[in-house]
């Protein structure tokens, strides 16, 4: 349970920097700050995924809450308007906690009022409940005024005459459909009275959007007022589906049990593992009949690269093999010309195949799944042929000049296209183009070939095994010949036709961290030390060494400035995973090294109380103090910390449990004569 007392809740700047998140397993969510002050365009009590897991729309932005008690009126909400925050209901907020969902405790008018908010899994439904926990509520009335946005979650709403303000009413149910091409919003309730209004509330300001250099003012529509006597539990259910208010009790009990089951098998786990295991569930969503992974909240959809990197940590430590299989099937079915889609767009258009690394991470996700579950039959039936075809496409060549060269290394890229995970682009400017042979792509390619060799051996595909291992041997030899920077004692970041790129970046760590590595222990130690010395921070790895002239230590400003900084020094927490796994590998995973790794996780554990509560942010500033930025909740940030925790295992054990072990025959044959 995460808890903040009155002394935090009443400090406007501090409290408005802490955000809660509820999700529904469809890509939809509810989110705001712990004081109910919306600071983002993405905040709302019902952000529905109308084309799951995308097509997200802010339907119900918030509720204006007013308590009438003993002849006095108290506003419990908070909004920012030009030059003022009004009302200031957070001054009555005695406590906020996640237990397991957002709980707000107000001390006001001689009453203690408890408010709870949760979403129903598998539905675009949010339940909001109010209950008097202590005090005499005789004659007290709660007035709720829904404020609607009804717009794409990336845009803003403004007062207009085209909105249909008609509110349909039935006993215990009110509904409105402001625009004909958008869903109807239902309010199931136990209010004593519902009065239609039809007012616009104007000039809400979202501070975070203003800081990001984006449109930050919005108008919201108030269709009605609901009045509840506070003699029992006042309930409002906002949903895109018709339901009855009596369903709230069943919704709550089922959701509590579902969440309990997520960590029920982890009785001896640390609080960090339990918290992140619960968080991991919020990224797993449905895409049709299968599962996929939302890359981050609030604004990312399911990206191929993020999904494949995050899948092992999100699913395998928790034993969620059914989810892992479904995700792997989803992307295997979407493979095209030897490539996995990088992104499924929000509007439901065709997938985008503009990535070189997502496809190669697919091999590692499949390997990790098979090793953890021992379910090689699934790999053979559903993945092996697709993986084999992908290798073939890379040899023949596919989009964006992605092709294996005569030395067994993967070359990729063309002008104006960003293909690696360092993919920021401002207009026609690709900030980190990395055309040619990026270091992590070679590490992933070698790991893929060795993985295929292992699969082929297990499946009795002798000819394929020989082919994969021979290809791997050539890649191994070529990589060590041209990527090692003798002068700097680390790996070049990109090798192309010109001088190799000697920028110190974190991408070299994957040559150590992946299951099948190409470096000698001496070189692996040197890489880990180089990364530790130049890139390591308490929250992850910088994307560029501070000594580099191109380094940018603050992620701030408008879109162009932020994109220009995204991979030029900004810290990424997900990279702590490969670094710490590499550290364990080169230090032989002894008790001392495991303890040092645990110490390295303390800052990220403390971060669970900042930004996105119980989650890990997308990025941090490169400069001290490292301020969290980007998405408040990022799938691969959570997943990689979970993966490290799984590798650490029981503190009393001397060996680090890993997802499978390399077979004795898995070493590549001798390289060919050059």
PDB file of C-alpha atoms in Angstrom, residues 20 32-36 45 62-65 76-77 93 95-97 101-106 112-118 127-132 142 144 234:
ATOM      1  CA  UNK A  20      -2.280   7.452  -9.931  1.00  0.00           C
ATOM      2  CA  UNK A  32      -5.131  11.926 -12.267  1.00  0.00           C
ATOM      3  CA  UNK A  33      -3.057  13.353  -9.430  1.00  0.00           C
ATOM      4  CA  UNK A  34      -3.547  12.368  -5.805  1.00  0.00           C
ATOM      5  CA  UNK A  35      -5.563  15.566  -5.237  1.00  0.00           C
ATOM      6  CA  UNK A  36      -7.767  15.186  -8.315  1.00  0.00           C
ATOM      7  CA  UNK A  45     -11.867   9.205 -14.863  1.00  0.00           C
ATOM      8  CA  UNK A  62     -13.581  14.481 -13.926  1.00  0.00           C
ATOM      9  CA  UNK A  63     -16.318  15.053 -11.389  1.00  0.00           C
ATOM     10  CA  UNK A  64     -16.898  18.355  -9.646  1.00  0.00           C
ATOM     11  CA  UNK A  65     -17.715  17.346  -6.057  1.00  0.00           C
ATOM     12  CA  UNK A  76     -13.727  18.833  -2.691  1.00  0.00           C
ATOM     13  CA  UNK A  77     -12.158  19.170  -6.139  1.00  0.00           C
ATOM     14  CA  UNK A  93      -7.738  15.789   1.987  1.00  0.00           C
ATOM     15  CA  UNK A  95      -5.028  11.003   3.228  1.00  0.00           C
ATOM     16  CA  UNK A  96      -4.497   9.410  -0.169  1.00  0.00           C
ATOM     17  CA  UNK A  97      -3.557   5.788  -0.613  1.00  0.00           C
ATOM     18  CA  UNK A 101      -6.853   1.266  -6.008  1.00  0.00           C
ATOM     19  CA  UNK A 102      -7.024   5.024  -5.348  1.00  0.00           C
ATOM     20  CA  UNK A 103      -8.617   5.909  -2.004  1.00  0.00           C
ATOM     21  CA  UNK A 104      -9.147   9.531  -0.934  1.00  0.00           C
ATOM     22  CA  UNK A 105     -10.022  10.373   2.681  1.00  0.00           C
ATOM     23  CA  UNK A 106     -11.512  13.832   3.286  1.00  0.00           C
ATOM     24  CA  UNK A 112     -14.738  11.722   7.323  1.00  0.00           C
ATOM     25  CA  UNK A 113     -15.602  10.877   3.723  1.00  0.00           C
ATOM     26  CA  UNK A 114     -13.853   8.047   1.866  1.00  0.00           C
ATOM     27  CA  UNK A 115     -13.804   8.077  -1.933  1.00  0.00           C
ATOM     28  CA  UNK A 116     -12.726   5.062  -3.991  1.00  0.00           C
ATOM     29  CA  UNK A 117     -12.023   4.791  -7.726  1.00  0.00           C
ATOM     30  CA  UNK A 118     -11.419   1.611  -9.694  1.00  0.00           C
ATOM     31  CA  UNK A 127     -16.645   2.955 -10.526  1.00  0.00           C
ATOM     32  CA  UNK A 128     -16.540   5.954  -8.166  1.00  0.00           C
ATOM     33  CA  UNK A 129     -17.892   5.563  -4.636  1.00  0.00           C
ATOM     34  CA  UNK A 130     -18.236   7.841  -1.603  1.00  0.00           C
ATOM     35  CA  UNK A 131     -18.933   6.751   1.958  1.00  0.00           C
ATOM     36  CA  UNK A 132     -19.056   8.512   5.324  1.00  0.00           C
ATOM     37  CA  UNK A 142     -23.118  15.126  -2.056  1.00  0.00           C
ATOM     38  CA  UNK A 144     -21.620  15.487  -8.385  1.00  0.00           C
ATOM     39  CA  UNK A 234     -22.993   6.963  -2.985  1.00  0.00           C
TER      40      UNK A 234
END
